[in-house]
Coordinates of N, CA and C and ligand atoms in Angstrom, one line a residue:
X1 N 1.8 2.7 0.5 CA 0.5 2.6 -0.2 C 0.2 3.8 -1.0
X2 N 0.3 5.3 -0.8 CA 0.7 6.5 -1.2 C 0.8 6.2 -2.7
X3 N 2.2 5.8 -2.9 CA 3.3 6.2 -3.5 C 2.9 4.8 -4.5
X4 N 2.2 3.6 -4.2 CA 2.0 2.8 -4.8 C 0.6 3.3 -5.6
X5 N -0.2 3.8 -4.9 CA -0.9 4.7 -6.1 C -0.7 5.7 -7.1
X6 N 0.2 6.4 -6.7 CA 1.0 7.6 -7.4 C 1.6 6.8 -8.5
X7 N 2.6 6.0 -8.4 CA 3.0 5.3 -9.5 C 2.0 4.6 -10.3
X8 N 0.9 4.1 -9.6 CA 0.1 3.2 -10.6 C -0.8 4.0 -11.5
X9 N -1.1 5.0 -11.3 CA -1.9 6.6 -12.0 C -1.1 6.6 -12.6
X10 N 0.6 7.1 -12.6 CA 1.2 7.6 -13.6 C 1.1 6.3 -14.6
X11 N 1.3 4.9 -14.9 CA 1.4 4.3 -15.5 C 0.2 3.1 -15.8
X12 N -1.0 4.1 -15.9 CA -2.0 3.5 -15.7 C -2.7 4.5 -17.0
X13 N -3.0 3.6 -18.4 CA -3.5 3.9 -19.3 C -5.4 4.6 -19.3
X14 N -5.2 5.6 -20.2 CA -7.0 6.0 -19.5 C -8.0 4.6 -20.2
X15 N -7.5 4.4 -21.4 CA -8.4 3.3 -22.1 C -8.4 1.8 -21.1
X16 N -7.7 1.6 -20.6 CA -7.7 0.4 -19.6 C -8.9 0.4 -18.7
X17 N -9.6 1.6 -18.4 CA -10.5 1.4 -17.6 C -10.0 2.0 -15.8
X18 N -10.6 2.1 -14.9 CA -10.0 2.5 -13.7 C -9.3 1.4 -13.3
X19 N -8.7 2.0 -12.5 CA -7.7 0.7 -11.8 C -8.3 0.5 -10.3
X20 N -8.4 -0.5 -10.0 CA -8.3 -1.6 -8.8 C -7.9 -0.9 -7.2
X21 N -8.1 -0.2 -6.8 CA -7.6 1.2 -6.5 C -7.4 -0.5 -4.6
X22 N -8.2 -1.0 -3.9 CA -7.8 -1.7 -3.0 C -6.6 -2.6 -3.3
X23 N -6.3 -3.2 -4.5 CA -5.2 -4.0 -4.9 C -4.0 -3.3 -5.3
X24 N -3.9 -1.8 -6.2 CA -3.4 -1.3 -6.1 C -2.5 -1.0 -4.5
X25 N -3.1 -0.7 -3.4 CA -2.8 -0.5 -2.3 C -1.8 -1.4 -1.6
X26 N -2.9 -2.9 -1.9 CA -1.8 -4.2 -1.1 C -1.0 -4.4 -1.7
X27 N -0.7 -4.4 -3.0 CA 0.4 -4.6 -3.8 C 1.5 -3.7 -3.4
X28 N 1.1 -2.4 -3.0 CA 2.0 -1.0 -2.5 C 2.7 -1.9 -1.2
X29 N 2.4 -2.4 0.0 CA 2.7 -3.1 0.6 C 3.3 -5.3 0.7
X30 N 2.8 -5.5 -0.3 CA 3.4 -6.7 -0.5 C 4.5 -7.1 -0.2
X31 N 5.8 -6.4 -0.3 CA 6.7 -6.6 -0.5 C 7.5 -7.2 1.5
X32 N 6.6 -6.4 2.1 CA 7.1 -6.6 3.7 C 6.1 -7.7 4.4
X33 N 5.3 -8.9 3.5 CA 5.1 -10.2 4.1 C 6.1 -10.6 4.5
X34 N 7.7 -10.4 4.1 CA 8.7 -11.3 4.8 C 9.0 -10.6 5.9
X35 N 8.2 -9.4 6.4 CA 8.5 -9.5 8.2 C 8.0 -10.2 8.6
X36 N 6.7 -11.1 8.1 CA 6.4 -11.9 9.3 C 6.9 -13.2 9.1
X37 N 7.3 -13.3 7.4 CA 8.2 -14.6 7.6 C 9.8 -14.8 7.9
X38 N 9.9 -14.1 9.3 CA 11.3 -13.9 10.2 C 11.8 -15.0 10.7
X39 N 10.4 -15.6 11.3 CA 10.6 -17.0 11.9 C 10.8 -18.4 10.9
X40 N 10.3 -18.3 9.9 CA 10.7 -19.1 8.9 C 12.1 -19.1 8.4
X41 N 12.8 -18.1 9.1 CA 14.6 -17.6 8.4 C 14.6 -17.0 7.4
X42 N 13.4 -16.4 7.1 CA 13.4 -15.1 6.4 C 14.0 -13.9 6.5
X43 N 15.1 -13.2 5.6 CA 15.1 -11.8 6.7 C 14.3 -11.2 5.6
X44 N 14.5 -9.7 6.4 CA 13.9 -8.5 5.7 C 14.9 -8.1 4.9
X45 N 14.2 -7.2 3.6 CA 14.6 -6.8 2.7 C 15.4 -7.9 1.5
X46 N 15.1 -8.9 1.6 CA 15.9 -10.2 0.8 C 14.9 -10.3 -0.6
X47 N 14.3 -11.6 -0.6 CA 13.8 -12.1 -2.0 C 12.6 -11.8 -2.3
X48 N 11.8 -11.1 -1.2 CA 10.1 -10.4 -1.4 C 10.8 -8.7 -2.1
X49 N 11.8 -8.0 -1.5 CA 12.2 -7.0 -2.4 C 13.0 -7.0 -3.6
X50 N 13.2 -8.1 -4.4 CA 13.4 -8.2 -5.6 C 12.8 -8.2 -7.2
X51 N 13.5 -7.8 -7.9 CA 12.6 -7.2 -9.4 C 12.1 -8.6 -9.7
X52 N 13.2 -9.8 -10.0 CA 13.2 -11.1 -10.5 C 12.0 -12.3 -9.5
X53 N 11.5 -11.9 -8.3 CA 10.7 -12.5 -7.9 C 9.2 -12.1 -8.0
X54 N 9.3 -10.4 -8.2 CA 7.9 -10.1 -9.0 C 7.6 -10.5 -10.4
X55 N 9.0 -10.6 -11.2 CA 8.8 -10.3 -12.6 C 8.3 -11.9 -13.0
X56 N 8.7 -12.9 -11.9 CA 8.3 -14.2 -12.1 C 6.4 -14.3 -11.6
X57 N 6.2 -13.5 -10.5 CA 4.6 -13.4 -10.3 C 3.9 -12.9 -11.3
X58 N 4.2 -11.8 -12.0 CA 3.8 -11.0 -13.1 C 3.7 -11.8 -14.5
X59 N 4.8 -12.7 -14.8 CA 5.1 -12.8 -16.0 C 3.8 -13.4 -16.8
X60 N 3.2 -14.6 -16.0 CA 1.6 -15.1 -16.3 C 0.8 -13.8 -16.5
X61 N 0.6 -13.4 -15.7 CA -0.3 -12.1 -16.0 C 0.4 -11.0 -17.3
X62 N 1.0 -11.3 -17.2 CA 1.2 -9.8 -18.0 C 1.2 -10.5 -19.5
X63 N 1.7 -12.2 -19.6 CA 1.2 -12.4 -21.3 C -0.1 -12.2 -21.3
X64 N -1.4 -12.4 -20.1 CA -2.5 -12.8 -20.5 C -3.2 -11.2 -20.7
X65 N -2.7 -10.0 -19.7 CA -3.5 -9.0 -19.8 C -2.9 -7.7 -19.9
X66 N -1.4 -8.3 -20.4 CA -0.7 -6.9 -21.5 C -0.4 -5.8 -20.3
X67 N -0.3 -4.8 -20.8 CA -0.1 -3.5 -20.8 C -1.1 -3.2 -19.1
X68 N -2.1 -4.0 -19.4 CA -3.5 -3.8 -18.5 C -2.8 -3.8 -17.2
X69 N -1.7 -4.9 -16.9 CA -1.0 -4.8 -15.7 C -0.1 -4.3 -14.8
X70 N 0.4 -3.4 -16.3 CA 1.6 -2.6 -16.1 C 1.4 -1.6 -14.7
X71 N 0.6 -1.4 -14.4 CA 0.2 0.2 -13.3 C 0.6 -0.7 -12.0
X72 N -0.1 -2.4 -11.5 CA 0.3 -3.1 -10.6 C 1.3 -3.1 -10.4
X73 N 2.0 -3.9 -11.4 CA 3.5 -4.2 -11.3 C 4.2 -3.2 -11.0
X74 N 4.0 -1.8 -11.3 CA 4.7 -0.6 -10.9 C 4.5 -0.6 -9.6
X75 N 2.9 -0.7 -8.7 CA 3.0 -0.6 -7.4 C 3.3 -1.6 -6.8
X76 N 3.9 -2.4 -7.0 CA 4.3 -3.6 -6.1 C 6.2 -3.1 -6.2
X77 N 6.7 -2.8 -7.7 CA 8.2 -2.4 -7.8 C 8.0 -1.4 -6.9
X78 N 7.9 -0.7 -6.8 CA 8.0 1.1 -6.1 C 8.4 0.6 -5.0
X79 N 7.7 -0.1 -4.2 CA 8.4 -0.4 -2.9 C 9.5 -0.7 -2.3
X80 N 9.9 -1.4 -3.3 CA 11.6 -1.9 -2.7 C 12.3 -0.6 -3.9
X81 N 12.2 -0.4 -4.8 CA 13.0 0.1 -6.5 C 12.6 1.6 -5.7
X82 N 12.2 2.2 -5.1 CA 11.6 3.8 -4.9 C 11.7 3.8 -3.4
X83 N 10.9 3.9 -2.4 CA 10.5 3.3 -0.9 C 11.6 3.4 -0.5
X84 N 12.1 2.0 -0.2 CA 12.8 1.3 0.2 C 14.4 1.6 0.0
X85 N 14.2 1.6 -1.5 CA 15.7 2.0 -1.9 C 15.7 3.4 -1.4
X86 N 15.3 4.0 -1.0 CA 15.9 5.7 -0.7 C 16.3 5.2 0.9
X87 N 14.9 5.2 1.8 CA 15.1 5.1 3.2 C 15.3 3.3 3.6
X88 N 16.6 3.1 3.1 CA 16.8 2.0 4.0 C 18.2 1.2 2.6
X89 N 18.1 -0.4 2.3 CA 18.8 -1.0 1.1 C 18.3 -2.1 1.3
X90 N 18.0 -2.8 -0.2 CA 17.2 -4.0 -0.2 C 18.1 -5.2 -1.1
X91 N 17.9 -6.3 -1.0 CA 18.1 -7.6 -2.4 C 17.4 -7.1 -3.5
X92 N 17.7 -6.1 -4.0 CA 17.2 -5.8 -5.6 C 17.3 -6.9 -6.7
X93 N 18.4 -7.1 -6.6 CA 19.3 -8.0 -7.8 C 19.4 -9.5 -7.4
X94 N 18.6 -10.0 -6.5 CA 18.8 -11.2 -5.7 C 17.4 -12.2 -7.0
X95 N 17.7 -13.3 -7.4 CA 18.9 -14.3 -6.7 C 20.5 -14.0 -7.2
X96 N 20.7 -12.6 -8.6 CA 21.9 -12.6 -9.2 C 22.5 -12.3 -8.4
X97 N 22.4 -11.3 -7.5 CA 23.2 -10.8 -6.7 C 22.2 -10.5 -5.0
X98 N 23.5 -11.1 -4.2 CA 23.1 -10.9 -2.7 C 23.1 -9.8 -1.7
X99 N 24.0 -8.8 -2.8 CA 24.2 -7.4 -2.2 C 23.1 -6.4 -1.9
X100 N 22.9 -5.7 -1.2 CA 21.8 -5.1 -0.4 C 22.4 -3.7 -1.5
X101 N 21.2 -2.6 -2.2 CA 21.5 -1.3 -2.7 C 20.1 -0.8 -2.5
X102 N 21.1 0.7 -2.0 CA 20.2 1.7 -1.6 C 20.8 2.8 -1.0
X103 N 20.2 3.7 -1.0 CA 20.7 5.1 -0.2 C 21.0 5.2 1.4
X104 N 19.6 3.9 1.8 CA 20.2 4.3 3.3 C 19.9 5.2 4.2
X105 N 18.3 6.2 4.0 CA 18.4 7.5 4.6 C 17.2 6.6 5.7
X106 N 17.9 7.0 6.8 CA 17.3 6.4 7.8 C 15.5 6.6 8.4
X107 N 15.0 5.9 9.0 CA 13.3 5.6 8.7 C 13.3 6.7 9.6
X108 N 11.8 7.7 9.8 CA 12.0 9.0 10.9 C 12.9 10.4 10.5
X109 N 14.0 10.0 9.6 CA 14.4 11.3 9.5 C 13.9 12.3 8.3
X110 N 14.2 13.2 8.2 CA 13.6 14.2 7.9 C 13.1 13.9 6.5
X111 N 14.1 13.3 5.5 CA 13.9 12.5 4.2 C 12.7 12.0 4.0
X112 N 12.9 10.7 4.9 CA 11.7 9.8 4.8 C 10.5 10.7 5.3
X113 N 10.2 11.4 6.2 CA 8.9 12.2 6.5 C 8.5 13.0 5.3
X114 N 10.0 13.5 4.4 CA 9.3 14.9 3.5 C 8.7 13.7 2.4
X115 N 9.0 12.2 2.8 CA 8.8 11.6 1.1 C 7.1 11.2 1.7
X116 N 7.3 10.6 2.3 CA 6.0 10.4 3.4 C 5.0 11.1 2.7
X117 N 5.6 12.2 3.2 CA 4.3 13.0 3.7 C 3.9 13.8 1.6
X118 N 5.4 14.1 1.1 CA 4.8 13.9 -0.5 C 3.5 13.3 -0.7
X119 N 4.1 11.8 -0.4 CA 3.2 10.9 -1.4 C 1.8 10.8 -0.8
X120 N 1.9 10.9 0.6 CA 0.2 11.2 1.2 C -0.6 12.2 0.1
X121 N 0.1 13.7 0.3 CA -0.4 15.1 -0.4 C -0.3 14.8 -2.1
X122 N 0.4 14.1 -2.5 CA 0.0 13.8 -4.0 C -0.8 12.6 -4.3
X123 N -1.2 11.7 -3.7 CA -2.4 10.7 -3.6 C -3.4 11.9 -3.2
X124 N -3.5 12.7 -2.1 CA -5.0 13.6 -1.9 C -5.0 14.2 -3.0
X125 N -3.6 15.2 -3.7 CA -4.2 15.7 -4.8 C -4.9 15.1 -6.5
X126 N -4.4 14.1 -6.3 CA -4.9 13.3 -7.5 C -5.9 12.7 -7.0
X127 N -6.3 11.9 -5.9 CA -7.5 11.2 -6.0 C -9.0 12.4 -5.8
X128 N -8.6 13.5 -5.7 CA -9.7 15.2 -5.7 C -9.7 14.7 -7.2
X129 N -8.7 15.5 -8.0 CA -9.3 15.6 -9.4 C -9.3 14.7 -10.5
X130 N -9.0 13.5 -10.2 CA -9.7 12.4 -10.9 C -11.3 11.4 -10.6
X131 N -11.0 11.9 -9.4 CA -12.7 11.5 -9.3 C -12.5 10.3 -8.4
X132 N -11.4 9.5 -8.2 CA -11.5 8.4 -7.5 C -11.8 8.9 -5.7
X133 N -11.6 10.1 -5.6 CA -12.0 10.2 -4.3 C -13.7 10.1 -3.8
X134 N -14.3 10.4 -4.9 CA -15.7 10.6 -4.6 C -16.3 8.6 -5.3
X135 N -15.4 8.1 -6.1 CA -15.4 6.8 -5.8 C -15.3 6.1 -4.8
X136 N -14.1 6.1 -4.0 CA -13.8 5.4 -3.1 C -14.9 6.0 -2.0
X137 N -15.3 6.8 -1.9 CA -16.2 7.7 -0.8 C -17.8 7.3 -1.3
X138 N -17.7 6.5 -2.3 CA -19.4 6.6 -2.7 C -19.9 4.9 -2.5
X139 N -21.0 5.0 -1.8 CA -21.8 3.6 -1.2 C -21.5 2.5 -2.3
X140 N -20.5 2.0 -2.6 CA -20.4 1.1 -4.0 C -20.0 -0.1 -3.1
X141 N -20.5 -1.5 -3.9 CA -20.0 -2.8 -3.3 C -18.0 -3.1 -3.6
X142 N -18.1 -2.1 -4.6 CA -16.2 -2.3 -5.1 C -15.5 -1.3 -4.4
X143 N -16.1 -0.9 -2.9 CA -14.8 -0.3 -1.8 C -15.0 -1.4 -0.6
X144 N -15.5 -2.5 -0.8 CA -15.5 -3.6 0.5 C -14.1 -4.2 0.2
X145 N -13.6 -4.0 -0.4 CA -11.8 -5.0 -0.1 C -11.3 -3.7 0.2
X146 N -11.5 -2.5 0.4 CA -10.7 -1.6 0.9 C -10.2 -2.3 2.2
X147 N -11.2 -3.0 2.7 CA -10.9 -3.4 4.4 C -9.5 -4.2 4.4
X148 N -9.4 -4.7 3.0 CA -7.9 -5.4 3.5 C -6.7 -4.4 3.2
X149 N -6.6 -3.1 2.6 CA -5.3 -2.2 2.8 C -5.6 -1.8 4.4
X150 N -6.9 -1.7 4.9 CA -7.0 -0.5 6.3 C -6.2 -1.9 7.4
X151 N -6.7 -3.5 7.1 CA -6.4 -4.2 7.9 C -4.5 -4.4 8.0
X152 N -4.2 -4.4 6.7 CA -2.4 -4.5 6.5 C -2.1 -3.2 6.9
X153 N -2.8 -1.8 7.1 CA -1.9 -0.5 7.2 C -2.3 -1.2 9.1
X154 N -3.4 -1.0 10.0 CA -3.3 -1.5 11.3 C -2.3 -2.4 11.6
X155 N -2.2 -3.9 11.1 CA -0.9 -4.5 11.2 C 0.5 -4.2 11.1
X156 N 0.8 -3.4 10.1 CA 2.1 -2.6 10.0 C 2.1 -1.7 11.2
X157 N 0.8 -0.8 11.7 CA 0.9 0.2 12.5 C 1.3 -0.8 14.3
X158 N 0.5 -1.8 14.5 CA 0.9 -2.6 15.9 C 2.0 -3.0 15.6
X159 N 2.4 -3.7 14.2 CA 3.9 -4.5 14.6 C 5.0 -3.4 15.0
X160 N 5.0 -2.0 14.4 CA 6.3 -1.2 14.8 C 5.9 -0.6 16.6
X161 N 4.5 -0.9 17.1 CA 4.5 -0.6 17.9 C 4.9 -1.5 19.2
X162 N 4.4 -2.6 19.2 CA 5.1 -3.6 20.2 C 6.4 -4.5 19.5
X163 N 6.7 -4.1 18.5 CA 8.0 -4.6 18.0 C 9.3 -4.1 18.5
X164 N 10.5 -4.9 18.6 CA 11.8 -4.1 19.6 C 11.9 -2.3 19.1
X165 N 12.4 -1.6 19.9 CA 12.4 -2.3 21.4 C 10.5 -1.7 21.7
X166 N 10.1 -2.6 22.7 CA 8.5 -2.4 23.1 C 8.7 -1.3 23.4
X167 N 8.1 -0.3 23.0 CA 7.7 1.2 23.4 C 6.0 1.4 23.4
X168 N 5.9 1.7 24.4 CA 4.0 2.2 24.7 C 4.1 3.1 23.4
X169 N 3.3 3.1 22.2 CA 3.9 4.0 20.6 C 2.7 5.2 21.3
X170 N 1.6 5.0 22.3 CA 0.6 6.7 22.1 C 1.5 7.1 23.1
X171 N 2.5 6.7 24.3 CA 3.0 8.0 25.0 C 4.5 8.3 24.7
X172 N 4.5 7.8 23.3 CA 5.9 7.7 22.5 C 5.6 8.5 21.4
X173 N 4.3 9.3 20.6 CA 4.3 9.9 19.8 C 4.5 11.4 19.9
X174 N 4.6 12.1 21.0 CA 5.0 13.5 21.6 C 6.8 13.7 21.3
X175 N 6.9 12.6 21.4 CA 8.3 12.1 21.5 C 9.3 13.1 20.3
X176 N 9.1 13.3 19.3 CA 9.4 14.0 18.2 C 8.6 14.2 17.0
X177 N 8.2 15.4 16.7 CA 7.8 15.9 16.1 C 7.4 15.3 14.5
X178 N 8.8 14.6 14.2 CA 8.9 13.6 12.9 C 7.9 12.7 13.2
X179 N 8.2 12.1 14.0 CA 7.5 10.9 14.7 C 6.0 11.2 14.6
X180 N 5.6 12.4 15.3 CA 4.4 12.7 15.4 C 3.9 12.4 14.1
X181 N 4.3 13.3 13.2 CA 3.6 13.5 12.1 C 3.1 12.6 11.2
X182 N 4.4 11.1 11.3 CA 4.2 9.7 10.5 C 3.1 9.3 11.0
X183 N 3.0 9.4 12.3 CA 1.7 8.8 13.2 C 0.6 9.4 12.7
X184 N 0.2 10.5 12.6 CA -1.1 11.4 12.6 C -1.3 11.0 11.1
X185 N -0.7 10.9 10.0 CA -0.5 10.7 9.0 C -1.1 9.0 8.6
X186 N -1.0 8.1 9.4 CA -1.1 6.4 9.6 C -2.3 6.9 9.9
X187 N -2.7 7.9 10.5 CA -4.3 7.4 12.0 C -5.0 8.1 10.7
X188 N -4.5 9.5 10.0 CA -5.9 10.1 8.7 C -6.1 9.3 7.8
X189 N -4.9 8.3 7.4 CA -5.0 7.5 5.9 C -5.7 6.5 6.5
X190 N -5.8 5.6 8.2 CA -6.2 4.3 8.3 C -7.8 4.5 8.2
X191 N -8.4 6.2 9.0 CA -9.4 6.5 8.8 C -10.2 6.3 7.3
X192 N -9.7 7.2 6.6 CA -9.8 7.2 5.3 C -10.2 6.0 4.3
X193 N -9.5 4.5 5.1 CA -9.6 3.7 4.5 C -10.6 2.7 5.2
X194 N -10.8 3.0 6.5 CA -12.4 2.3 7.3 C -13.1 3.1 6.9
X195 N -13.5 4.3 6.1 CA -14.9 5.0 6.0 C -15.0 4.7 4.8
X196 N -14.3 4.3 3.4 CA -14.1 3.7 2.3 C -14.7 2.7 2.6
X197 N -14.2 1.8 3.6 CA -14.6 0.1 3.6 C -16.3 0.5 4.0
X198 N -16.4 1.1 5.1 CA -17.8 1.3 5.9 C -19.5 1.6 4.4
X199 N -18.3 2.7 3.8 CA -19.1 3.0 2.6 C -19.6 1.7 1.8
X200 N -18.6 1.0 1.3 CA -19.1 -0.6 0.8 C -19.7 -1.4 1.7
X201 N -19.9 -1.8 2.7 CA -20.1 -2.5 3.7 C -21.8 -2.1 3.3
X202 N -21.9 -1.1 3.3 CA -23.6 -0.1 3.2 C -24.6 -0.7 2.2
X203 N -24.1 -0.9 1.0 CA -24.5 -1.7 -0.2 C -25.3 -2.8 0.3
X204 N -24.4 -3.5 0.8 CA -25.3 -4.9 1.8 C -26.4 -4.4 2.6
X205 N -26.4 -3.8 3.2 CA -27.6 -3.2 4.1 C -29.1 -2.9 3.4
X206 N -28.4 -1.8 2.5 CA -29.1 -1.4 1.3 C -29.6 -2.3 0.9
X207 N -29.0 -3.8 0.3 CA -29.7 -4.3 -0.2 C -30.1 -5.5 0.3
X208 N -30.2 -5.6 1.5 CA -30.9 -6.6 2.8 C -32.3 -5.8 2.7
X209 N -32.3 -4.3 2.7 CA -33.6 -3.8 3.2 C -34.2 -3.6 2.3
X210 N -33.8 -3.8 0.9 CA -34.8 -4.5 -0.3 C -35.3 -5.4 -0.2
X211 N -34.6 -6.5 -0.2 CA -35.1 -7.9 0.0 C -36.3 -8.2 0.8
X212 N -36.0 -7.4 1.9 CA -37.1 -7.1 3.3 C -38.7 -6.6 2.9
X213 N -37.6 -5.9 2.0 CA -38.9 -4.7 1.6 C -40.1 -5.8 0.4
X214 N -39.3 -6.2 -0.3 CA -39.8 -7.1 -1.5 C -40.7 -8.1 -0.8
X215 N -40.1 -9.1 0.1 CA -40.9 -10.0 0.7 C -41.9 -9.3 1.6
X216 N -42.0 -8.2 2.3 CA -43.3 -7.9 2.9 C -44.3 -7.8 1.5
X217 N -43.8 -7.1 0.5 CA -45.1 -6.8 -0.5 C -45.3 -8.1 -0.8
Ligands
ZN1 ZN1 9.8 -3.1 2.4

């Protein structure tokens, strides 16, 4: 989700207007619905991490809203094309090709934590001095779909925890230091993204106790 913002800033025009900063997010994550379609005979890393099955989602949108799209489509590629391809290998090339490419640096090791923990520290330093931090932090009705990145980062965070092998994950996070870090790292950004949602959520209140206010006069 990070790194799906980082790429969508970089390729995100100032004249287009801000970007979509909650969709931005899920798109960052889209690509791993086929974990849970395992039981359908889905595997992982197959036809949801490929260029040709975004480029077919995209293609509608992108005759109708141009260029305007481009920052999306970059966060939904990054995942498997960036992500993915470093710490792990994906169906890039699928349906052309069924071969799995990627580097392969395993999930936990020191790679994946330094990239991690990058794209955390360059999402905080960009969303400081663009302003989207005091956006996403400010009482507006357009941070209530934040709740669906904070809901898919929770779901990602329980499936690796009761997923094989079942490890109790809070007396498993002392466990190594890497580990720790990914974790503490999950619990500041999930925060981050319930006080974002909480903030929109407020609007409604706000304007319940107008309404309130209106009908007593
Ligand atoms: Zn993935």
């Amino acid at each position: 989700m990070a790194w799906a913002y980082v790429w969508a800033v970089m390729f995100a025009g100032k004249r287009w207007g801000k970007l979509v900063i909650p969709a931005v997010l899920m798109l960052g994550v889209m690509p791993d619905i086929d974990l849970f379609l395992e039981g359908f005979g889905v595997a992982h890393h197959t036809f949801t991490h490929s260029l040709f099955f975004w480029f077919v989602i995209f293609a509608p949108l992108l005759l109708v809203y141009r260029l305007k799209v481009v920052p999306y489509f970059v966060a939904v590629v990054q995942h498997f094309a960036f992500g993915d391809f470093f710490v792990g290998n994906v169906m890039i090339l699928w349906p052309f090709s069924q071969l799995y490419f990627g580097f392969k640096f395993p999930m936990l090791s020191v790679f994946d934590v330094a990239l991690e923990t990058a794209g955390l520290l360059l999402t905080a330093g960009i969303i400081i001095f663009n302003g989207d931090l005091r956006r996403l932090l400010s009482v507006d009705i357009c941070n209530i779909p934040m709740f669906l990145p904070f809901l898919a980062l929770m779901t990602s965070m329980l499936f690796f925890a009761v997923d094989l092998p079942i490890v109790p994950l809070i007396s498993h996070i002392w466990y190594s230091k890497l580990f720790a870090s990914i974790v503490l790292a999950h619990i500041f950004f999930a925060i981050f993204l319930a006080v974002s949602t909480v903030q929109g959520l407020r609007t409604l209140n706000i304007k319940h106790r107008r309404l309130a206010n209106n009908e007593k006069g």
